[in-house]
Amino acid sequence: MTAIPLDRPAKVAPKRAASPWRIAPWLYLTPAAATLVLWIYWPLLDALRLSFYEWNMLPDSPMTFVGWQNYVNIFALPKFWQALRNTVTYVIGLLPLAVLIPLAIAIYTHDLPARSRNIYRAIIFVPMIIAPVVAAAVWRWLLDPGHGMINETIGLFGFRPVRFLQDPKIAIWTIIVLTGWKLIGFSTLILSAANANINPSLVEAARMDGASRWEIIRDIRLPLLRSTILFLSLMTILLGAQWSFSYIHVLTGGGPLGATTNIFYILWDFGFSTLSVGWSSAAAIILFLGFGALAFVLFRLMDRYSFHDN
């Protein structure tokens, strides 16, 4: 029998010399970094440069340096402030449609039988997969004040036709409802997935302690859904007005009397309707700075008030 030497030192794999010039990790990041630079930061810097010039986008047209004049002109334009007020209205109007109603649907359909729940949520999600331009064209027929199906139905009850897209006081809320109609399905899907990931043992323990359904929602589901609710609120505040662009462009063109124009539509209007690149770029920079500051505050609030079940 051969004795095994116990004092033999174990073989240790030689350490690879750390080199400050290892480039493999950077090569993995290169495509993403190049994409960000090419599609995000370069256009942003170019927009900042063009905001100080007057130019009509024609290749043979000279670019005239005007300094801060484009910014001064935009801030003096009543149309800009009207678009800014409308943007706030869009955000406030979309929050219940994009967050509160989907939250209620996600919670109250969670306990349905699986087949009924899936059918119900699929029906709600259908508007999300319809192209915005197609949906806008269909809604224009439905809302027609003369022969639209909705006004025909209203007339059966003895009421006068409603000018959904022609009345300045109603038009903006019509666009908000149509935009929210598409967002309900997406938000319901996100909240349903988050609700399904809640640990069932927490709910069962609460039921064994005699908690009612509302107490389970208030003390377990809502706190654990807080991160998702804050995320959807952040998305709606930052992008809600932008999502309404297609409906504004197809249904109202920003009218009547600028009642449905928001800050995103006026930016497009400056650039591609009046061919004023300087004004459009200046509006884009103002929009970037304003929403960038808002995003910073919202992300700080999200980090502070999010709650995770570990």
mmCIF file of C-alpha atoms in Angstrom:
data_model
loop_
_atom_site.group_PDB
_atom_site.id
_atom_site.type_symbol
_atom_site.label_atom_id
_atom_site.label_comp_id
_atom_site.label_asym_id
_atom_site.label_seq_id
_atom_site.Cartn_x
_atom_site.Cartn_y
_atom_site.Cartn_z
ATOM 1 C CA MET A 1 0.000 0.000 0.000
ATOM 2 C CA THR A 2 1.449 3.361 -1.020
ATOM 3 C CA ALA A 3 1.467 6.139 1.555
ATOM 4 C CA ILE A 4 -0.042 9.411 0.489
ATOM 5 C CA PRO A 5 2.150 12.380 1.400
ATOM 6 C CA LEU A 6 0.089 14.801 3.406
ATOM 7 C CA ASP A 7 2.517 17.673 3.330
ATOM 8 C CA ARG A 8 2.478 18.041 -0.480
ATOM 9 C CA PRO A 9 1.306 21.534 -1.338
ATOM 10 C CA ALA A 10 -1.836 21.710 -3.439
ATOM 11 C CA LYS A 11 -1.466 22.919 -6.977
ATOM 12 C CA VAL A 12 -2.730 26.403 -7.392
ATOM 13 C CA ALA A 13 -3.750 27.699 -10.782
ATOM 14 C CA PRO A 14 -1.454 30.512 -11.812
ATOM 15 C CA LYS A 15 -3.067 33.865 -11.492
ATOM 16 C CA ARG A 16 -3.636 35.688 -14.697
ATOM 17 C CA ALA A 17 -1.776 38.928 -14.607
ATOM 18 C CA ALA A 18 -4.223 41.792 -14.377
ATOM 19 C CA SER A 19 -3.698 44.131 -17.249
ATOM 20 C CA PRO A 20 -5.097 47.628 -17.409
ATOM 21 C CA TRP A 21 -5.294 47.215 -21.197
ATOM 22 C CA ARG A 22 -7.806 44.365 -21.272
ATOM 23 C CA ILE A 23 -10.300 45.426 -23.906
ATOM 24 C CA ALA A 24 -12.667 42.445 -24.041
ATOM 25 C CA PRO A 25 -15.333 44.009 -21.722
ATOM 26 C CA TRP A 26 -15.205 47.218 -23.703
ATOM 27 C CA LEU A 27 -15.682 45.356 -26.981
ATOM 28 C CA TYR A 28 -18.953 43.916 -25.638
ATOM 29 C CA LEU A 29 -20.158 47.410 -24.799
ATOM 30 C CA THR A 30 -19.050 48.977 -28.063
ATOM 31 C CA PRO A 31 -22.221 48.243 -30.156
ATOM 32 C CA ALA A 32 -24.548 49.627 -27.469
ATOM 33 C CA ALA A 33 -22.311 52.652 -26.850
ATOM 34 C CA ALA A 34 -21.993 53.346 -30.593
ATOM 35 C CA THR A 35 -25.782 53.119 -30.999
ATOM 36 C CA LEU A 36 -26.346 55.560 -28.145
ATOM 37 C CA VAL A 37 -23.832 58.010 -29.552
ATOM 38 C CA LEU A 38 -25.160 57.708 -33.124
ATOM 39 C CA TRP A 39 -28.916 57.862 -32.417
ATOM 40 C CA ILE A 40 -29.168 59.795 -29.153
ATOM 41 C CA TYR A 41 -26.238 62.030 -28.292
ATOM 42 C CA TRP A 42 -25.154 63.108 -31.769
ATOM 43 C CA PRO A 43 -28.694 64.268 -32.790
ATOM 44 C CA LEU A 44 -28.993 65.986 -29.408
ATOM 45 C CA LEU A 45 -25.754 67.916 -29.897
ATOM 46 C CA ASP A 46 -26.746 68.725 -33.486
ATOM 47 C CA ALA A 47 -30.150 70.006 -32.301
ATOM 48 C CA LEU A 48 -28.357 72.208 -29.762
ATOM 49 C CA ARG A 49 -26.167 73.618 -32.568
ATOM 50 C CA LEU A 50 -29.113 74.197 -34.924
ATOM 51 C CA SER A 51 -31.121 75.949 -32.207
ATOM 52 C CA PHE A 52 -28.791 78.953 -32.617
ATOM 53 C CA TYR A 53 -29.334 79.197 -36.374
ATOM 54 C CA GLU A 54 -32.098 80.216 -38.754
ATOM 55 C CA TRP A 55 -32.476 77.651 -41.545
ATOM 56 C CA ASN A 56 -35.293 76.212 -43.668
ATOM 57 C CA MET A 57 -33.727 72.766 -44.284
ATOM 58 C CA LEU A 58 -32.996 73.390 -47.980
ATOM 59 C CA PRO A 59 -29.443 72.214 -48.821
ATOM 60 C CA ASP A 60 -28.597 75.336 -50.823
ATOM 61 C CA SER A 61 -30.120 77.701 -48.255
ATOM 62 C CA PRO A 62 -27.611 79.549 -46.019
ATOM 63 C CA MET A 63 -27.644 79.007 -42.249
ATOM 64 C CA THR A 64 -27.771 82.301 -40.395
ATOM 65 C CA PHE A 65 -26.471 82.482 -36.831
ATOM 66 C CA VAL A 66 -29.074 84.213 -34.626
ATOM 67 C CA GLY A 67 -27.795 83.382 -31.118
ATOM 68 C CA TRP A 68 -30.509 83.078 -28.468
ATOM 69 C CA GLN A 69 -33.184 84.718 -30.668
ATOM 70 C CA ASN A 70 -34.979 81.417 -31.403
ATOM 71 C CA TYR A 71 -35.405 80.787 -27.667
ATOM 72 C CA VAL A 72 -36.631 84.360 -27.105
ATOM 73 C CA ASN A 73 -39.158 84.027 -29.929
ATOM 74 C CA ILE A 74 -40.498 80.715 -28.635
ATOM 75 C CA PHE A 75 -40.953 81.966 -25.066
ATOM 76 C CA ALA A 76 -42.793 85.028 -26.442
ATOM 77 C CA LEU A 77 -45.147 82.853 -28.509
ATOM 78 C CA PRO A 78 -48.648 82.408 -26.948
ATOM 79 C CA LYS A 79 -48.996 79.151 -28.899
ATOM 80 C CA PHE A 80 -46.052 77.685 -26.985
ATOM 81 C CA TRP A 81 -47.593 78.432 -23.572
ATOM 82 C CA GLN A 82 -50.950 77.082 -24.736
ATOM 83 C CA ALA A 83 -49.189 73.864 -25.833
ATOM 84 C CA LEU A 84 -47.431 73.674 -22.460
ATOM 85 C CA ARG A 85 -50.741 74.016 -20.571
ATOM 86 C CA ASN A 86 -52.292 71.388 -22.815
ATOM 87 C CA THR A 87 -49.347 69.062 -22.107
ATOM 88 C CA VAL A 88 -50.067 69.307 -18.375
ATOM 89 C CA THR A 89 -53.749 68.587 -19.086
ATOM 90 C CA TYR A 90 -52.780 65.528 -21.121
ATOM 91 C CA VAL A 91 -50.625 64.176 -18.282
ATOM 92 C CA ILE A 92 -53.263 64.776 -15.601
ATOM 93 C CA GLY A 93 -56.009 63.300 -17.753
ATOM 94 C CA LEU A 94 -54.022 60.207 -18.709
ATOM 95 C CA LEU A 95 -52.919 59.220 -15.196
ATOM 96 C CA PRO A 96 -56.316 57.732 -14.163
ATOM 97 C CA LEU A 97 -56.632 55.912 -17.504
ATOM 98 C CA ALA A 98 -53.065 54.600 -17.552
ATOM 99 C CA VAL A 99 -52.635 53.777 -13.845
ATOM 100 C CA LEU A 100 -55.773 53.764 -11.672
ATOM 101 C CA ILE A 101 -58.228 51.919 -13.945
ATOM 102 C CA PRO A 102 -55.636 49.262 -14.999
ATOM 103 C CA LEU A 103 -54.732 48.804 -11.321
ATOM 104 C CA ALA A 104 -58.367 48.140 -10.419
ATOM 105 C CA ILE A 105 -58.776 45.753 -13.367
ATOM 106 C CA ALA A 106 -55.570 43.859 -12.525
ATOM 107 C CA ILE A 107 -56.536 43.409 -8.861
ATOM 108 C CA TYR A 108 -60.190 42.537 -9.305
ATOM 109 C CA THR A 109 -59.604 40.082 -12.175
ATOM 110 C CA HIS A 110 -56.827 38.274 -10.304
ATOM 111 C CA ASP A 111 -59.258 35.977 -8.462
ATOM 112 C CA LEU A 112 -61.318 35.068 -11.544
ATOM 113 C CA PRO A 113 -61.038 31.554 -13.005
ATOM 114 C CA ALA A 114 -57.932 31.310 -15.201
ATOM 115 C CA ARG A 115 -59.832 30.952 -18.494
ATOM 116 C CA SER A 116 -62.195 33.840 -17.806
ATOM 117 C CA ARG A 117 -59.309 35.997 -16.567
ATOM 118 C CA ASN A 118 -57.238 35.428 -19.707
ATOM 119 C CA ILE A 119 -60.184 36.120 -22.034
ATOM 120 C CA TYR A 120 -61.088 39.267 -20.107
ATOM 121 C CA ARG A 121 -57.536 40.618 -20.161
ATOM 122 C CA ALA A 122 -57.081 39.722 -23.851
ATOM 123 C CA ILE A 123 -60.159 41.787 -24.719
ATOM 124 C CA ILE A 124 -58.726 44.725 -22.789
ATOM 125 C CA PHE A 125 -55.326 44.343 -24.489
ATOM 126 C CA VAL A 126 -56.676 44.313 -28.086
ATOM 127 C CA PRO A 127 -56.614 48.156 -28.539
ATOM 128 C CA MET A 128 -52.871 48.105 -27.794
ATOM 129 C CA ILE A 129 -52.065 46.060 -30.916
ATOM 130 C CA ILE A 130 -54.062 48.301 -33.280
ATOM 131 C CA ALA A 131 -51.913 50.790 -35.192
ATOM 132 C CA PRO A 132 -52.552 54.319 -33.837
ATOM 133 C CA VAL A 133 -53.267 55.781 -37.281
ATOM 134 C CA VAL A 134 -55.792 53.017 -38.055
ATOM 135 C CA ALA A 135 -57.457 53.474 -34.661
ATOM 136 C CA ALA A 136 -57.626 57.239 -35.213
ATOM 137 C CA ALA A 137 -59.254 56.793 -38.637
ATOM 138 C CA VAL A 138 -61.876 54.450 -37.182
ATOM 139 C CA TRP A 139 -62.592 56.810 -34.285
ATOM 140 C CA ARG A 140 -63.030 59.700 -36.750
ATOM 141 C CA TRP A 141 -65.865 57.797 -38.405
ATOM 142 C CA LEU A 142 -67.387 56.822 -35.082
ATOM 143 C CA LEU A 143 -67.265 60.391 -33.697
ATOM 144 C CA ASP A 144 -68.535 62.131 -36.829
ATOM 145 C CA PRO A 145 -71.117 64.725 -35.668
ATOM 146 C CA GLY A 146 -73.418 64.016 -38.617
ATOM 147 C CA HIS A 147 -73.540 60.269 -39.138
ATOM 148 C CA GLY A 148 -71.097 58.769 -36.588
ATOM 149 C CA MET A 149 -72.306 55.697 -34.703
ATOM 150 C CA ILE A 150 -71.743 57.318 -31.300
ATOM 151 C CA ASN A 151 -73.732 60.425 -32.164
ATOM 152 C CA GLU A 152 -76.451 58.295 -33.758
ATOM 153 C CA THR A 153 -76.690 56.403 -30.448
ATOM 154 C CA ILE A 154 -76.802 59.640 -28.478
ATOM 155 C CA GLY A 155 -79.584 60.871 -30.755
ATOM 156 C CA LEU A 156 -81.706 57.787 -29.928
ATOM 157 C CA PHE A 157 -81.917 59.073 -26.341
ATOM 158 C CA GLY A 158 -83.100 62.503 -27.487
ATOM 159 C CA PHE A 159 -79.815 64.377 -27.031
ATOM 160 C CA ARG A 160 -78.168 66.674 -29.553
ATOM 161 C CA PRO A 161 -75.046 65.452 -31.393
ATOM 162 C CA VAL A 162 -71.782 66.115 -29.572
ATOM 163 C CA ARG A 163 -68.978 67.774 -31.554
ATOM 164 C CA PHE A 164 -66.252 65.625 -30.049
ATOM 165 C CA LEU A 165 -63.457 66.878 -32.307
ATOM 166 C CA GLN A 166 -64.795 70.308 -33.272
ATOM 167 C CA ASP A 167 -65.596 71.827 -29.857
ATOM 168 C CA PRO A 168 -62.408 73.292 -28.250
ATOM 169 C CA LYS A 169 -63.642 72.414 -24.750
ATOM 170 C CA ILE A 170 -64.311 68.775 -25.608
ATOM 171 C CA ALA A 171 -61.660 67.997 -28.237
ATOM 172 C CA ILE A 172 -58.694 67.695 -25.865
ATOM 173 C CA TRP A 173 -60.589 65.313 -23.572
ATOM 174 C CA THR A 174 -61.611 63.246 -26.580
ATOM 175 C CA ILE A 175 -57.931 62.859 -27.530
ATOM 176 C CA ILE A 176 -57.055 62.009 -23.905
ATOM 177 C CA VAL A 177 -59.728 59.300 -23.730
ATOM 178 C CA LEU A 178 -58.618 57.790 -27.054
ATOM 179 C CA THR A 179 -54.976 57.752 -25.939
ATOM 180 C CA GLY A 180 -55.932 56.229 -22.586
ATOM 181 C CA TRP A 181 -58.117 53.664 -24.343
ATOM 182 C CA LYS A 182 -54.971 52.249 -25.958
ATOM 183 C CA LEU A 183 -52.853 52.457 -22.793
ATOM 184 C CA ILE A 184 -55.290 50.592 -20.522
ATOM 185 C CA GLY A 185 -54.374 47.208 -22.030
ATOM 186 C CA PHE A 186 -50.616 47.731 -21.726
ATOM 187 C CA SER A 187 -50.814 48.991 -18.127
ATOM 188 C CA THR A 188 -53.202 46.183 -17.145
ATOM 189 C CA LEU A 189 -50.753 43.615 -18.518
ATOM 190 C CA ILE A 190 -47.829 45.097 -16.542
ATOM 191 C CA LEU A 191 -49.816 45.367 -13.294
ATOM 192 C CA SER A 192 -51.302 41.885 -13.699
ATOM 193 C CA ALA A 193 -47.813 40.399 -14.065
ATOM 194 C CA ALA A 194 -46.615 42.254 -10.962
ATOM 195 C CA ASN A 195 -49.736 41.212 -9.029
ATOM 196 C CA ALA A 196 -49.224 37.550 -9.986
ATOM 197 C CA ASN A 197 -45.663 37.659 -8.608
ATOM 198 C CA ILE A 198 -46.823 38.530 -5.089
ATOM 199 C CA ASN A 199 -46.027 35.669 -2.726
ATOM 200 C CA PRO A 200 -49.338 33.745 -2.230
ATOM 201 C CA SER A 201 -48.319 32.731 1.307
ATOM 202 C CA LEU A 202 -48.661 36.366 2.394
ATOM 203 C CA VAL A 203 -52.259 36.488 1.144
ATOM 204 C CA GLU A 204 -53.110 33.095 2.642
ATOM 205 C CA ALA A 205 -51.665 34.109 6.014
ATOM 206 C CA ALA A 206 -53.761 37.270 5.980
ATOM 207 C CA ARG A 207 -56.903 35.274 5.129
ATOM 208 C CA MET A 208 -56.227 32.861 7.994
ATOM 209 C CA ASP A 209 -55.977 35.888 10.291
ATOM 210 C CA GLY A 210 -59.451 36.964 9.165
ATOM 211 C CA ALA A 211 -58.469 39.843 6.862
ATOM 212 C CA SER A 212 -61.142 40.961 4.423
ATOM 213 C CA ARG A 213 -60.536 41.291 0.686
ATOM 214 C CA TRP A 214 -60.163 45.059 0.927
ATOM 215 C CA GLU A 215 -57.711 44.726 3.836
ATOM 216 C CA ILE A 216 -55.605 42.295 1.769
ATOM 217 C CA ILE A 217 -55.582 44.776 -1.127
ATOM 218 C CA ARG A 218 -54.786 47.738 1.120
ATOM 219 C CA ASP A 219 -52.124 46.121 3.322
ATOM 220 C CA ILE A 220 -50.491 43.573 0.989
ATOM 221 C CA ARG A 221 -51.181 44.061 -2.704
ATOM 222 C CA LEU A 222 -50.963 47.857 -2.962
ATOM 223 C CA PRO A 223 -47.675 48.154 -0.985
ATOM 224 C CA LEU A 224 -46.091 45.360 -3.046
ATOM 225 C CA LEU A 225 -47.338 46.913 -6.287
ATOM 226 C CA ARG A 226 -45.974 50.323 -5.350
ATOM 227 C CA SER A 227 -42.834 50.012 -7.532
ATOM 228 C CA THR A 228 -44.875 49.093 -10.618
ATOM 229 C CA ILE A 229 -47.409 51.856 -9.946
ATOM 230 C CA LEU A 230 -44.608 54.415 -9.645
ATOM 231 C CA PHE A 231 -42.991 53.110 -12.837
ATOM 232 C CA LEU A 232 -46.242 53.430 -14.820
ATOM 233 C CA SER A 233 -46.862 56.896 -13.359
ATOM 234 C CA LEU A 234 -43.362 57.941 -14.410
ATOM 235 C CA MET A 235 -43.886 56.590 -17.932
ATOM 236 C CA THR A 236 -47.244 58.369 -18.231
ATOM 237 C CA ILE A 237 -45.881 61.703 -17.020
ATOM 238 C CA LEU A 238 -42.839 61.613 -19.279
ATOM 239 C CA LEU A 239 -44.368 60.021 -22.395
ATOM 240 C CA GLY A 240 -48.153 60.343 -22.102
ATOM 241 C CA ALA A 241 -48.416 63.530 -24.144
ATOM 242 C CA GLN A 242 -46.088 62.051 -26.771
ATOM 243 C CA TRP A 243 -48.291 58.958 -27.168
ATOM 244 C CA SER A 244 -51.208 61.199 -28.182
ATOM 245 C CA PHE A 245 -49.334 62.598 -31.197
ATOM 246 C CA SER A 246 -50.910 60.246 -33.758
ATOM 247 C CA TYR A 247 -54.467 61.069 -32.651
ATOM 248 C CA ILE A 248 -53.778 64.807 -32.688
ATOM 249 C CA HIS A 249 -52.223 64.635 -36.149
ATOM 250 C CA VAL A 250 -54.957 62.497 -37.727
ATOM 251 C CA LEU A 251 -58.071 63.767 -35.929
ATOM 252 C CA THR A 252 -57.582 67.458 -35.158
ATOM 253 C CA GLY A 253 -54.245 68.680 -36.574
ATOM 254 C CA GLY A 254 -53.708 70.523 -33.293
ATOM 255 C CA GLY A 255 -57.054 72.349 -33.483
ATOM 256 C CA PRO A 256 -59.645 73.562 -33.038
ATOM 257 C CA LEU A 257 -57.973 76.880 -32.165
ATOM 258 C CA GLY A 258 -54.931 75.025 -30.811
ATOM 259 C CA ALA A 259 -57.044 73.310 -28.149
ATOM 260 C CA THR A 260 -55.393 69.900 -28.675
ATOM 261 C CA THR A 261 -51.824 71.020 -29.438
ATOM 262 C CA ASN A 262 -49.208 69.822 -26.994
ATOM 263 C CA ILE A 263 -45.487 70.455 -26.713
ATOM 264 C CA PHE A 264 -44.547 67.444 -28.852
ATOM 265 C CA TYR A 265 -46.914 68.399 -31.651
ATOM 266 C CA ILE A 266 -45.760 72.017 -31.725
ATOM 267 C CA LEU A 267 -42.164 70.796 -31.994
ATOM 268 C CA TRP A 268 -43.104 68.745 -35.064
ATOM 269 C CA ASP A 269 -45.120 71.665 -36.431
ATOM 270 C CA PHE A 270 -42.128 74.015 -36.253
ATOM 271 C CA GLY A 271 -39.832 71.546 -37.995
ATOM 272 C CA PHE A 272 -41.949 69.913 -40.699
ATOM 273 C CA SER A 273 -44.886 72.267 -41.257
ATOM 274 C CA THR A 274 -43.167 75.655 -41.275
ATOM 275 C CA LEU A 275 -39.652 74.257 -42.020
ATOM 276 C CA SER A 276 -38.153 76.372 -39.254
ATOM 277 C CA VAL A 277 -35.308 74.182 -38.072
ATOM 278 C CA GLY A 278 -34.018 76.743 -35.568
ATOM 279 C CA TRP A 279 -37.374 77.050 -33.807
ATOM 280 C CA SER A 280 -37.927 73.301 -33.834
ATOM 281 C CA SER A 281 -34.445 72.625 -32.429
ATOM 282 C CA ALA A 282 -34.846 75.286 -29.737
ATOM 283 C CA ALA A 283 -38.218 73.787 -28.735
ATOM 284 C CA ALA A 284 -36.594 70.337 -28.625
ATOM 285 C CA ILE A 285 -33.816 71.570 -26.322
ATOM 286 C CA ILE A 286 -36.368 73.265 -24.024
ATOM 287 C CA LEU A 287 -38.369 70.042 -23.998
ATOM 288 C CA PHE A 288 -35.250 67.960 -23.232
ATOM 289 C CA LEU A 289 -34.176 70.194 -20.334
ATOM 290 C CA GLY A 290 -37.682 70.409 -18.853
ATOM 291 C CA PHE A 291 -38.464 66.715 -19.035
ATOM 292 C CA GLY A 292 -34.897 65.825 -18.022
ATOM 293 C CA ALA A 293 -35.298 67.778 -14.772
ATOM 294 C CA LEU A 294 -38.731 66.225 -14.252
ATOM 295 C CA ALA A 295 -37.331 62.724 -14.862
ATOM 296 C CA PHE A 296 -34.548 63.347 -12.330
ATOM 297 C CA VAL A 297 -37.089 64.292 -9.641
ATOM 298 C CA LEU A 298 -39.364 61.357 -10.491
ATOM 299 C CA PHE A 299 -36.513 58.834 -10.376
ATOM 300 C CA ARG A 300 -35.449 60.162 -6.976
ATOM 301 C CA LEU A 301 -39.030 59.803 -5.715
ATOM 302 C CA MET A 302 -39.238 56.322 -7.213
ATOM 303 C CA ASP A 303 -36.056 55.221 -5.409
ATOM 304 C CA ARG A 304 -37.340 56.667 -2.162
ATOM 305 C CA TYR A 305 -40.877 55.287 -2.145
ATOM 306 C CA SER A 306 -40.432 51.954 -3.937
ATOM 307 C CA PHE A 307 -40.992 48.865 -1.817
ATOM 308 C CA HIS A 308 -39.631 45.419 -2.667
ATOM 309 C CA ASP A 309 -40.556 42.071 -1.157
ATOM 310 C CA ASN A 310 -37.240 40.303 -0.550
#
